[in-house]
mmCIF file of C-alpha atoms in Angstrom:
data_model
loop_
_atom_site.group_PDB
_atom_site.id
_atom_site.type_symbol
_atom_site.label_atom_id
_atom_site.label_comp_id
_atom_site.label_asym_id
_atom_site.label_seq_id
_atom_site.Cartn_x
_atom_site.Cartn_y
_atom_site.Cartn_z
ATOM 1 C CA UNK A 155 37.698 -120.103 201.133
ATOM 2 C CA UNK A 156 34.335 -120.623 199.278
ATOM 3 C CA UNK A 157 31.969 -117.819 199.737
ATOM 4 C CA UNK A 158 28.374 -118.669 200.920
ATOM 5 C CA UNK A 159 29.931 -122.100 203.507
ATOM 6 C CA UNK A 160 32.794 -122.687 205.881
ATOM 7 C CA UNK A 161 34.866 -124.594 202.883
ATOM 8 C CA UNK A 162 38.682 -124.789 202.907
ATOM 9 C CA UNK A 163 38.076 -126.412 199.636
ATOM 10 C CA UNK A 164 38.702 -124.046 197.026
ATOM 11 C CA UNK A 165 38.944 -126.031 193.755
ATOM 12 C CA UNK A 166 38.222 -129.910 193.439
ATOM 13 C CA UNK A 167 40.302 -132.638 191.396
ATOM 14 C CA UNK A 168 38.839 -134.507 188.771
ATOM 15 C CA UNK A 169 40.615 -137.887 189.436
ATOM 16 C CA UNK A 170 38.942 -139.996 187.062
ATOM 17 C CA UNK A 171 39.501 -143.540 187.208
ATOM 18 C CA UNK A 172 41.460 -143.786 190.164
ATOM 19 C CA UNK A 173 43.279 -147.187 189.055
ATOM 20 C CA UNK A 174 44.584 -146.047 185.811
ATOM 21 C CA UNK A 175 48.006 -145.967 184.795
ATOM 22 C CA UNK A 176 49.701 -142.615 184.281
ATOM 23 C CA UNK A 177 51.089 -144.609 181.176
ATOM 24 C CA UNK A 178 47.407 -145.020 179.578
ATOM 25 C CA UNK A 179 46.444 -142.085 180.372
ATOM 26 C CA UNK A 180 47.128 -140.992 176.700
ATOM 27 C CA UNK A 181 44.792 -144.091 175.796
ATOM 28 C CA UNK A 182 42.124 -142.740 177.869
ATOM 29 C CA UNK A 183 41.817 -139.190 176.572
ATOM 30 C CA UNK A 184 42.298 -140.594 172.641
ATOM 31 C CA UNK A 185 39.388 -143.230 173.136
ATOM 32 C CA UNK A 186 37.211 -140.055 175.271
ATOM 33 C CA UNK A 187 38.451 -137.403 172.245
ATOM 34 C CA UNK A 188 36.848 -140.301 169.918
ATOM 35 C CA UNK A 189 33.690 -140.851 171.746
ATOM 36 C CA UNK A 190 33.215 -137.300 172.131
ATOM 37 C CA UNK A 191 33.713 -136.265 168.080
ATOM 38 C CA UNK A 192 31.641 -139.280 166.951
ATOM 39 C CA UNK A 193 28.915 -138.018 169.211
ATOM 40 C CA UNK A 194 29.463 -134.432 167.610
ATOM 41 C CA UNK A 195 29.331 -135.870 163.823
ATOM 42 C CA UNK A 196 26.269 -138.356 164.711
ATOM 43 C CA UNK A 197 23.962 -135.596 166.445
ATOM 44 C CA UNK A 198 24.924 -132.928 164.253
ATOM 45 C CA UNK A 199 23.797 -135.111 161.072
ATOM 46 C CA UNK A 200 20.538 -135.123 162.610
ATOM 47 C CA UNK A 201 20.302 -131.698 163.377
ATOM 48 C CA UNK A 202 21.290 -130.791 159.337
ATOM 49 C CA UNK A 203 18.615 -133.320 158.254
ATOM 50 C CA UNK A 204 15.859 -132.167 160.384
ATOM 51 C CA UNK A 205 16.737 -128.651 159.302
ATOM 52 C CA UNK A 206 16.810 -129.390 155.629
ATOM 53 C CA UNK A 207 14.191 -131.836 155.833
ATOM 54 C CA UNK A 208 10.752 -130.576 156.448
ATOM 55 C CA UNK A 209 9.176 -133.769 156.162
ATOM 56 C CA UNK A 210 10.545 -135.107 159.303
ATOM 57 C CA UNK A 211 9.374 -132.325 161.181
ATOM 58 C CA UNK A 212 6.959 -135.096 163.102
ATOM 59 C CA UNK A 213 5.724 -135.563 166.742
ATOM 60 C CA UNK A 214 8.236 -138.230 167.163
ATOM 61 C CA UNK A 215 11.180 -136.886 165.378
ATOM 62 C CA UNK A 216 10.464 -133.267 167.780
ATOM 63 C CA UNK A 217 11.076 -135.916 170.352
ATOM 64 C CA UNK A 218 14.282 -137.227 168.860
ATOM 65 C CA UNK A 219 15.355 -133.879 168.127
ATOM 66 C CA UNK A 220 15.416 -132.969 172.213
ATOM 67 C CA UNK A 221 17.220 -136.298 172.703
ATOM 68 C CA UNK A 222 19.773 -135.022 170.418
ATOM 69 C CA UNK A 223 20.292 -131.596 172.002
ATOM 70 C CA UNK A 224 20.451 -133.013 175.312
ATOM 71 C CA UNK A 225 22.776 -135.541 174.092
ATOM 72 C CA UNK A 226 25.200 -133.091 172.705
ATOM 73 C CA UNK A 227 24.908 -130.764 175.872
ATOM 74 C CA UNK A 228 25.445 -133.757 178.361
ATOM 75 C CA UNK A 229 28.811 -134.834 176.304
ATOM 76 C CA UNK A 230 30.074 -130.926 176.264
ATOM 77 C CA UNK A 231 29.014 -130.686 179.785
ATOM 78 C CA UNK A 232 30.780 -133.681 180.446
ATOM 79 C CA UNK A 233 33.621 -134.879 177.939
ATOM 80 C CA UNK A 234 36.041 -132.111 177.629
ATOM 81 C CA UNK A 235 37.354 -131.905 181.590
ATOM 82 C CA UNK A 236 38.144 -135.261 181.524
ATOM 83 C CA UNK A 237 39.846 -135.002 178.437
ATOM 84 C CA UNK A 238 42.094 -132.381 179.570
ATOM 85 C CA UNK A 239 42.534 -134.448 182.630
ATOM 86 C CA UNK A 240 44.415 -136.949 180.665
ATOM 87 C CA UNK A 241 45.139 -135.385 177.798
ATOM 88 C CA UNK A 242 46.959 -132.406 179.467
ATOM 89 C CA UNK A 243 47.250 -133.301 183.434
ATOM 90 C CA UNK A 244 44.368 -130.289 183.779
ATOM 91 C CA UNK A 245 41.842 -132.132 186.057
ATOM 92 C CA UNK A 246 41.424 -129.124 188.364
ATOM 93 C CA UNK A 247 37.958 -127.473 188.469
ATOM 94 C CA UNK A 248 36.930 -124.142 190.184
ATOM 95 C CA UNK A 249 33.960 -124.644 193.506
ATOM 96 C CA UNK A 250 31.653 -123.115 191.925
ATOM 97 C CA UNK A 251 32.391 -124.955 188.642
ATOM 98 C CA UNK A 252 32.149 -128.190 189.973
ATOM 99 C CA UNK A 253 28.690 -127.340 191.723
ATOM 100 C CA UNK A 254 27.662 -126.004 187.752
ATOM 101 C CA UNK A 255 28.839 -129.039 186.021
ATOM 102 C CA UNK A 256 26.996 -131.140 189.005
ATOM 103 C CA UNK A 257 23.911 -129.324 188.068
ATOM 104 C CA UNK A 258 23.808 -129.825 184.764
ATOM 105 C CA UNK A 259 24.371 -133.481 184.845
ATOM 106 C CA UNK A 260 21.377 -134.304 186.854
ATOM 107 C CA UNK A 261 19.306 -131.255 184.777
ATOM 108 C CA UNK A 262 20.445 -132.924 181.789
ATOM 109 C CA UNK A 263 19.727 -136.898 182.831
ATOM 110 C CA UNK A 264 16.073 -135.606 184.358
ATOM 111 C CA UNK A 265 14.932 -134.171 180.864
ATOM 112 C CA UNK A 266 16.353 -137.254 179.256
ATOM 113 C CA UNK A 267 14.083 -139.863 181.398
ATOM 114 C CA UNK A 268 11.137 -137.570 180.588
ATOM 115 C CA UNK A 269 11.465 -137.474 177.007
ATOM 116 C CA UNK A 270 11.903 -141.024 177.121
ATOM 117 C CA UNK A 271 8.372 -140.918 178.750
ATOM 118 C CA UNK A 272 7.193 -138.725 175.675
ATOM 119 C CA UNK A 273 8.816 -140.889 173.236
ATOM 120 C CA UNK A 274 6.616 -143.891 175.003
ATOM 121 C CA UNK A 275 3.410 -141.692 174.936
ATOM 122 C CA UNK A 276 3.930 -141.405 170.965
ATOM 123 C CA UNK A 277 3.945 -145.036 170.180
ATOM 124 C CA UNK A 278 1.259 -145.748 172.903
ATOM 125 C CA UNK A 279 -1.666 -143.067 171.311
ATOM 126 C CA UNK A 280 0.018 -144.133 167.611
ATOM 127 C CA UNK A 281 -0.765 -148.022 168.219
ATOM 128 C CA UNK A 282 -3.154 -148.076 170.811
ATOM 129 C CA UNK A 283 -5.360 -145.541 169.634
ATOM 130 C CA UNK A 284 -4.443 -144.632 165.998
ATOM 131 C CA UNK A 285 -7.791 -142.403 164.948
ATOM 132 C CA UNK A 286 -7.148 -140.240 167.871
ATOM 133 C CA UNK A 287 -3.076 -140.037 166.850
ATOM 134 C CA UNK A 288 -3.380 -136.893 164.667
ATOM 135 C CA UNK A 289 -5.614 -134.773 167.265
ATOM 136 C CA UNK A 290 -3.228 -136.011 170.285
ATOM 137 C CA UNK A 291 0.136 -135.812 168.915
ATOM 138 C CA UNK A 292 0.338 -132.814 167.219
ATOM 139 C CA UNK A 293 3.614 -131.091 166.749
ATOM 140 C CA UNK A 294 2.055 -128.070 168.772
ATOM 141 C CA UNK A 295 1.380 -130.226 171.508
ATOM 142 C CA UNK A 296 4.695 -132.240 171.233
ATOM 143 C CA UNK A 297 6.432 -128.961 171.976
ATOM 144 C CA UNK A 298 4.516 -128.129 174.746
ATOM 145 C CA UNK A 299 4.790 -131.252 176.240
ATOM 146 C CA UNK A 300 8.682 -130.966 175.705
ATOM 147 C CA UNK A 301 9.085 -127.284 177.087
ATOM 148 C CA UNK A 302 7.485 -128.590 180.005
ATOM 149 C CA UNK A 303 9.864 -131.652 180.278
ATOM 150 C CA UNK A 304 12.314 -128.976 180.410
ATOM 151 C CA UNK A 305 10.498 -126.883 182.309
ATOM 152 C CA UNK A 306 9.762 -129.024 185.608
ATOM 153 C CA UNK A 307 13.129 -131.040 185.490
ATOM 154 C CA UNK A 308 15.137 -128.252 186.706
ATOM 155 C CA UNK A 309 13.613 -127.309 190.683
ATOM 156 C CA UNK A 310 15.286 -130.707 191.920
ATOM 157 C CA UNK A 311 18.160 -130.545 190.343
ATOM 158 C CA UNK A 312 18.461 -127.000 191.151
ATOM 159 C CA UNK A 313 17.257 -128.052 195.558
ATOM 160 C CA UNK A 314 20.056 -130.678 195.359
ATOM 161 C CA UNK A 315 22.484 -128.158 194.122
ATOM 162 C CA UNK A 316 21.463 -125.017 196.995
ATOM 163 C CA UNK A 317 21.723 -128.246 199.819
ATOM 164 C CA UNK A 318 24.974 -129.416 198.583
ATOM 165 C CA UNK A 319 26.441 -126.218 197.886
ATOM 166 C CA UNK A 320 27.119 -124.626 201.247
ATOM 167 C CA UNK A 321 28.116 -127.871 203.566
ATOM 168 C CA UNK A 322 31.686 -127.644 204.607
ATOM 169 C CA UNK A 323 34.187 -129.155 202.639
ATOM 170 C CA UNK A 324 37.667 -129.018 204.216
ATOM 171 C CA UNK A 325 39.272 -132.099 203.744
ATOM 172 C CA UNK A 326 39.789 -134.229 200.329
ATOM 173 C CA UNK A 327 39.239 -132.029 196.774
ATOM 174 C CA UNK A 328 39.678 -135.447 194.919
ATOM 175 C CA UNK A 329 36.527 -136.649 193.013
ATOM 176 C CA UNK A 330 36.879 -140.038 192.171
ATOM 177 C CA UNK A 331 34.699 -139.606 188.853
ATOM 178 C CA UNK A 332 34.670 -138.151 185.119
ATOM 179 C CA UNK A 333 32.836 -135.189 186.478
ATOM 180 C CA UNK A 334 31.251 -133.556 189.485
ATOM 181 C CA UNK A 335 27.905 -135.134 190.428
ATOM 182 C CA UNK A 336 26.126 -135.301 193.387
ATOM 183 C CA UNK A 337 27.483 -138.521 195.363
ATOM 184 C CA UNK A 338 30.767 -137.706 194.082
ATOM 185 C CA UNK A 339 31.264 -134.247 195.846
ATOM 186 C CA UNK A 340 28.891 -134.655 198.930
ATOM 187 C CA UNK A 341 30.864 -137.807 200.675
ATOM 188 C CA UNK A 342 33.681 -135.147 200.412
ATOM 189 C CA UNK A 343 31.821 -132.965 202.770
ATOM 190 C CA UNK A 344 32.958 -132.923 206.451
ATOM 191 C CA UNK A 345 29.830 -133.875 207.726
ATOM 192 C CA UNK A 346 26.817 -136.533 207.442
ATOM 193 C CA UNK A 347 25.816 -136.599 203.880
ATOM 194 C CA UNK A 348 22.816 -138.380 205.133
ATOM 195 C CA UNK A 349 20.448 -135.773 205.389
ATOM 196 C CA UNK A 350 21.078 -134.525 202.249
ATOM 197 C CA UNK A 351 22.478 -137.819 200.275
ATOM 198 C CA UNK A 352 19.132 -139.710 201.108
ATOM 199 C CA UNK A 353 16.496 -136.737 199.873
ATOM 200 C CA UNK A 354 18.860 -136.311 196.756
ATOM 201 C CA UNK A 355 18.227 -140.623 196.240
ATOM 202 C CA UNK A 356 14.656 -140.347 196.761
ATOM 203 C CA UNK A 357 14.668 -137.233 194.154
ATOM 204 C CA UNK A 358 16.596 -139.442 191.492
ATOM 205 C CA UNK A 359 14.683 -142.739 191.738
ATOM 206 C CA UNK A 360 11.495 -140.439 191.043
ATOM 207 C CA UNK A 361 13.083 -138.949 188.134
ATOM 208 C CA UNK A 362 14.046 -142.743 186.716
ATOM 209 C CA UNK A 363 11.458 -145.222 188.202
ATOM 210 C CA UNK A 364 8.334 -142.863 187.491
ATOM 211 C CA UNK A 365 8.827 -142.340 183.529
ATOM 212 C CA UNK A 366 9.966 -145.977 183.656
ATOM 213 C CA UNK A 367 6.615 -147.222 185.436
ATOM 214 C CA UNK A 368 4.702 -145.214 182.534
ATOM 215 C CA UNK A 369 7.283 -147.151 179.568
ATOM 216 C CA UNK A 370 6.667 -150.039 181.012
ATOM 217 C CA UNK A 371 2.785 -149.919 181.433
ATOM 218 C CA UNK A 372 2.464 -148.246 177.808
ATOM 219 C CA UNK A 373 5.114 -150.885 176.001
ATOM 220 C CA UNK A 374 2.647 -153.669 178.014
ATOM 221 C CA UNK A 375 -0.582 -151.912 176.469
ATOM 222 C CA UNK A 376 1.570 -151.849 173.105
ATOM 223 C CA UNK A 377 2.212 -155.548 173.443
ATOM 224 C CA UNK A 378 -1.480 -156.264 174.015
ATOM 225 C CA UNK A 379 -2.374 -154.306 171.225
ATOM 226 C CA UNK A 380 -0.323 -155.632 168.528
ATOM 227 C CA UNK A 381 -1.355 -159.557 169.743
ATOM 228 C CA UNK A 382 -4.626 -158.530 168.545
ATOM 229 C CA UNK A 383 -3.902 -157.925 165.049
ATOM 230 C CA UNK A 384 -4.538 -161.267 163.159
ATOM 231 C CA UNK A 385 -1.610 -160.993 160.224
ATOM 232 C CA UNK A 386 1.632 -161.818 161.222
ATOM 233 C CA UNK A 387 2.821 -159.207 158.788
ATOM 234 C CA UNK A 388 0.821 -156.524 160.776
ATOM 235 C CA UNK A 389 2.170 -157.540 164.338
ATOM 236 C CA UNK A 390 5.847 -157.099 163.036
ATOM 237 C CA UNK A 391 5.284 -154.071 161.217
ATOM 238 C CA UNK A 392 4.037 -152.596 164.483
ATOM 239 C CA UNK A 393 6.570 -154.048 166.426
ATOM 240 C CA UNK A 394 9.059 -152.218 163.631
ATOM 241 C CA UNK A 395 7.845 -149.007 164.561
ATOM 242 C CA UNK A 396 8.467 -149.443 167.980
ATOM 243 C CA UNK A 397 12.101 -150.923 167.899
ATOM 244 C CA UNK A 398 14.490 -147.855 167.505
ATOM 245 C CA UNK A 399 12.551 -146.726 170.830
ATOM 246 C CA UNK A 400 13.083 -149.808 172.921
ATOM 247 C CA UNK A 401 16.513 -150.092 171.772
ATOM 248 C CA UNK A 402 17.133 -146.136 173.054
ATOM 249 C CA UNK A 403 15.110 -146.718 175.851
ATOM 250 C CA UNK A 404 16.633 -150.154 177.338
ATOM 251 C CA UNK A 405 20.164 -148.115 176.701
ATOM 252 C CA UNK A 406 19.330 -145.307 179.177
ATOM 253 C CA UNK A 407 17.346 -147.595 181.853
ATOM 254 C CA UNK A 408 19.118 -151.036 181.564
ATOM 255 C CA UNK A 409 22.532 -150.328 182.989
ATOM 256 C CA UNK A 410 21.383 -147.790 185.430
ATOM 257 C CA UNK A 411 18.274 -149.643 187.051
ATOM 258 C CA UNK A 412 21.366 -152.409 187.492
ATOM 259 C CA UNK A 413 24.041 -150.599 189.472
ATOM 260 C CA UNK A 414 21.105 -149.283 191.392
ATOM 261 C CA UNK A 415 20.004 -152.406 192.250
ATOM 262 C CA UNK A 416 23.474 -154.086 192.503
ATOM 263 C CA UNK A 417 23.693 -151.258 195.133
ATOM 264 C CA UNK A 418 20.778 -152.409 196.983
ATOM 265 C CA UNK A 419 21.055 -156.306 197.223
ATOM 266 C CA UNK A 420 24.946 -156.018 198.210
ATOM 267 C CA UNK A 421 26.463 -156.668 194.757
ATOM 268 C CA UNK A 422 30.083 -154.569 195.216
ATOM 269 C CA UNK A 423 31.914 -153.241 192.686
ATOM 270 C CA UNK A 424 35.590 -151.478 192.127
ATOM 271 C CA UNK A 425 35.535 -148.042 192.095
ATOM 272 C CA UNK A 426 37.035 -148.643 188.223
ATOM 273 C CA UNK A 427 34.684 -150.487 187.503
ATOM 274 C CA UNK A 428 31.832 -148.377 189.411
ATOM 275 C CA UNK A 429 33.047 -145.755 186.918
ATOM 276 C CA UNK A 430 33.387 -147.741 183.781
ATOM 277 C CA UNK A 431 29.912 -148.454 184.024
ATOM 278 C CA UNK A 432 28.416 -144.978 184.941
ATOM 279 C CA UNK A 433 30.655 -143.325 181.946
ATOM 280 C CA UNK A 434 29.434 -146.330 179.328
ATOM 281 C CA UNK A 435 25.540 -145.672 180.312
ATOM 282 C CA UNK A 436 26.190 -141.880 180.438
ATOM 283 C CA UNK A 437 28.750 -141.266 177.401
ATOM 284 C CA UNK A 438 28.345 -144.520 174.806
ATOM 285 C CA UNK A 439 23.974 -143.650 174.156
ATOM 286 C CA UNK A 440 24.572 -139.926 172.886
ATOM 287 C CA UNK A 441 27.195 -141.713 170.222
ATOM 288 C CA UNK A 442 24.699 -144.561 169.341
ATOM 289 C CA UNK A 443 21.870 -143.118 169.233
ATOM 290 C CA UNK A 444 22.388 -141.631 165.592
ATOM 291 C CA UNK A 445 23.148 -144.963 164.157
ATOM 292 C CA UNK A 446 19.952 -145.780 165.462
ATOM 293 C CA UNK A 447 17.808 -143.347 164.255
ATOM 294 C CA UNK A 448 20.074 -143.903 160.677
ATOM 295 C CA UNK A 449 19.303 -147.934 160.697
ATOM 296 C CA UNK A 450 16.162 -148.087 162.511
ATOM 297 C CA UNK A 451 13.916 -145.404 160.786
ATOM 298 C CA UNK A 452 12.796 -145.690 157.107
ATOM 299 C CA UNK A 453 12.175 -141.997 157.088
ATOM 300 C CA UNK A 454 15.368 -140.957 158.560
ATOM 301 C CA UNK A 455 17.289 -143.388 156.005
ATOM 302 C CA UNK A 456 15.554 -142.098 152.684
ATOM 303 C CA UNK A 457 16.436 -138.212 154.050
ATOM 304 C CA UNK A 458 19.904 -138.956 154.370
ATOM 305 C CA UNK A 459 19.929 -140.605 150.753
ATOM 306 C CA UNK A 460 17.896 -137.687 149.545
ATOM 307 C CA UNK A 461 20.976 -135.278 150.829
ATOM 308 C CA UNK A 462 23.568 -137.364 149.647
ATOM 309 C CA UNK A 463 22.060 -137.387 145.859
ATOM 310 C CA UNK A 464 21.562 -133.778 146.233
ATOM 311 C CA UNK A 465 25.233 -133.029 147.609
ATOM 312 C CA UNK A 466 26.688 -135.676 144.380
ATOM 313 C CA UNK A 467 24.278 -134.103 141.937
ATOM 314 C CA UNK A 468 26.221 -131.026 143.313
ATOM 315 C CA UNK A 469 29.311 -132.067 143.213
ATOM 316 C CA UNK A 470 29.115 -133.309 139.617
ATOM 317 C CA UNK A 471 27.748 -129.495 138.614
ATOM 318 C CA UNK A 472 30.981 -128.145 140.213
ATOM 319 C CA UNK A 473 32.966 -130.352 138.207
ATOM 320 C CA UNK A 474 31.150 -129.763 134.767
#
């Protein structure tokens, strides 16, 4: 029995997809094993060029740089249970474990949202008011801003953890998802979830609709702004600046504001399918986003061809 509640429950099963073939399994943890090394390789170029490249050490690449460490933590948090579900049939996870991992998903998705918010301030004060940019956004302040992001995410996530923690849970250990979140393990509970399932929504929609109001409003002013330059040349190379953002932004908020609202207006979906989606907007943005940074951003593209030059000019020492 759990210590701290009246749980029979002492370990829960990651099930997964609960549809899936035992004979794909194999599929499932190769195409996971994938997702999870690209992410790896992607991030961690990022992290060796902003370490070797002090002239991306910028308000808005500090901003990408917390995306990147958040994406890497959310994968490891995530990626290698369900892995070992598959890969290796070892889909049990310790109480207490599950309750971590549930924490640090929400922890993790919270400080996401409200870097996004960051990332929208940048490209507001950098369009909307340009002469002010360099006082405003100042790396100093950028890491303030981002400690605090970190900083003031955690006392919900850590409330819905302490209310979900101690209700009973004697009957089903199966978790019908990838990992332990907060739906997934309270409608286990052997009691109404609805005193603590409906505070825990209210705390999430804050957490994504209030940076999202902000986006939107600051993208608008954005909009505004660049309709008021006269060259066509000028709108789109303000509209440039802005499009490796959007893209990273509508790939956190897109998929999720629509099984929210699918929720909502009746739309039903599989529990496969239910899942599909959730892993795809949770798992598939920390393995983009480095192509995206690598495509989108000028900067970002000449210090990778700066490194590769260096590591050939290298090479061809070595060899001479």
């Amino acid at each position: 029995m759990s210590e701290g509640n009246g749980s029979t429950v002492t370990e829960f099963d990651i099930v997964g997809f609960p549809g899936l073939h035992p004979e794909y399994y194999g599929l499932a943890s190769a195409v996971m094993f994938l997702v999870y090394v690209c992410t790896l390789l992607g991030n961690a170029v990022f992290l060796l060029l902003f370490a070797k490249d002090h002239s991306l050490h910028k308000p808005m690449y500090l901003i990408i740089l917390n995306l990147v460490v958040l994406d890497l933590l959310f994968s490891t948090t995530t990626l290698p249970k369900i892995i070992a579900r598959y890969w290796f049939r070892a889909g049990a996870i310790s109480f207490m474990a599950c309750f971590v991992q549930m924490f640090f998903v929400h922890y993790f998705g919270t400080i996401v949202s409200v870097i996004l918010l960051l990332m929208a301030l940048d490209r507001y004060v950098a369009i909307c008011h340009p002469l002010r940019y360099p006082m405003i956004m100042t790396n100093f302040n950028l890491c303030v801003l981002c400690a605090t992001a970190w900083t003031i995410s955690m006392p919900a996530c850590l409330m819905m953890v302490i209310r979900a923690y101690p209700l009973p849970y004697c009957a089903s250990n199966k978790i019908e998802q990838c990992y332990c979140d907060h739906i997934a393990i309270t409608t286990l509970a052997c009691t109404d979830r609805a005193p603590y399932g409906f505070p825990a929504f209210i705390l999430a929609m804050l957490g994504l609709l209030g940076p999202l109001a902000f986006i939107v409003f600051s993208y608008g002013s954005i909009v505004v702004a660049v309709l008021q330059i006269a060259s066509t040349e000028g709108r789109l190379k303000m509209l440039s600046t802005c499009s490796a953002q959007l893209i990273i932004i509508a790939l956190y908020y897109l998929p999720r504001c629509f099984v929210y609202l699918a929720s909502n207006v009746g739309i039903r979906f599989s529990k496969d399918l239910r899942i599909v989606i959730i892993m795809l907007y949770s798992l598939l943005p920390p393995m983009i986003n480095p192509l995206i940074y690598c495509l989108r951003t000028n900067e970002f593209k000449v210090s990778l061809v700066k490194i590769f030059k260096r590591a050939n000019v290298d090479v061809f020492k070595g060899v001479a």
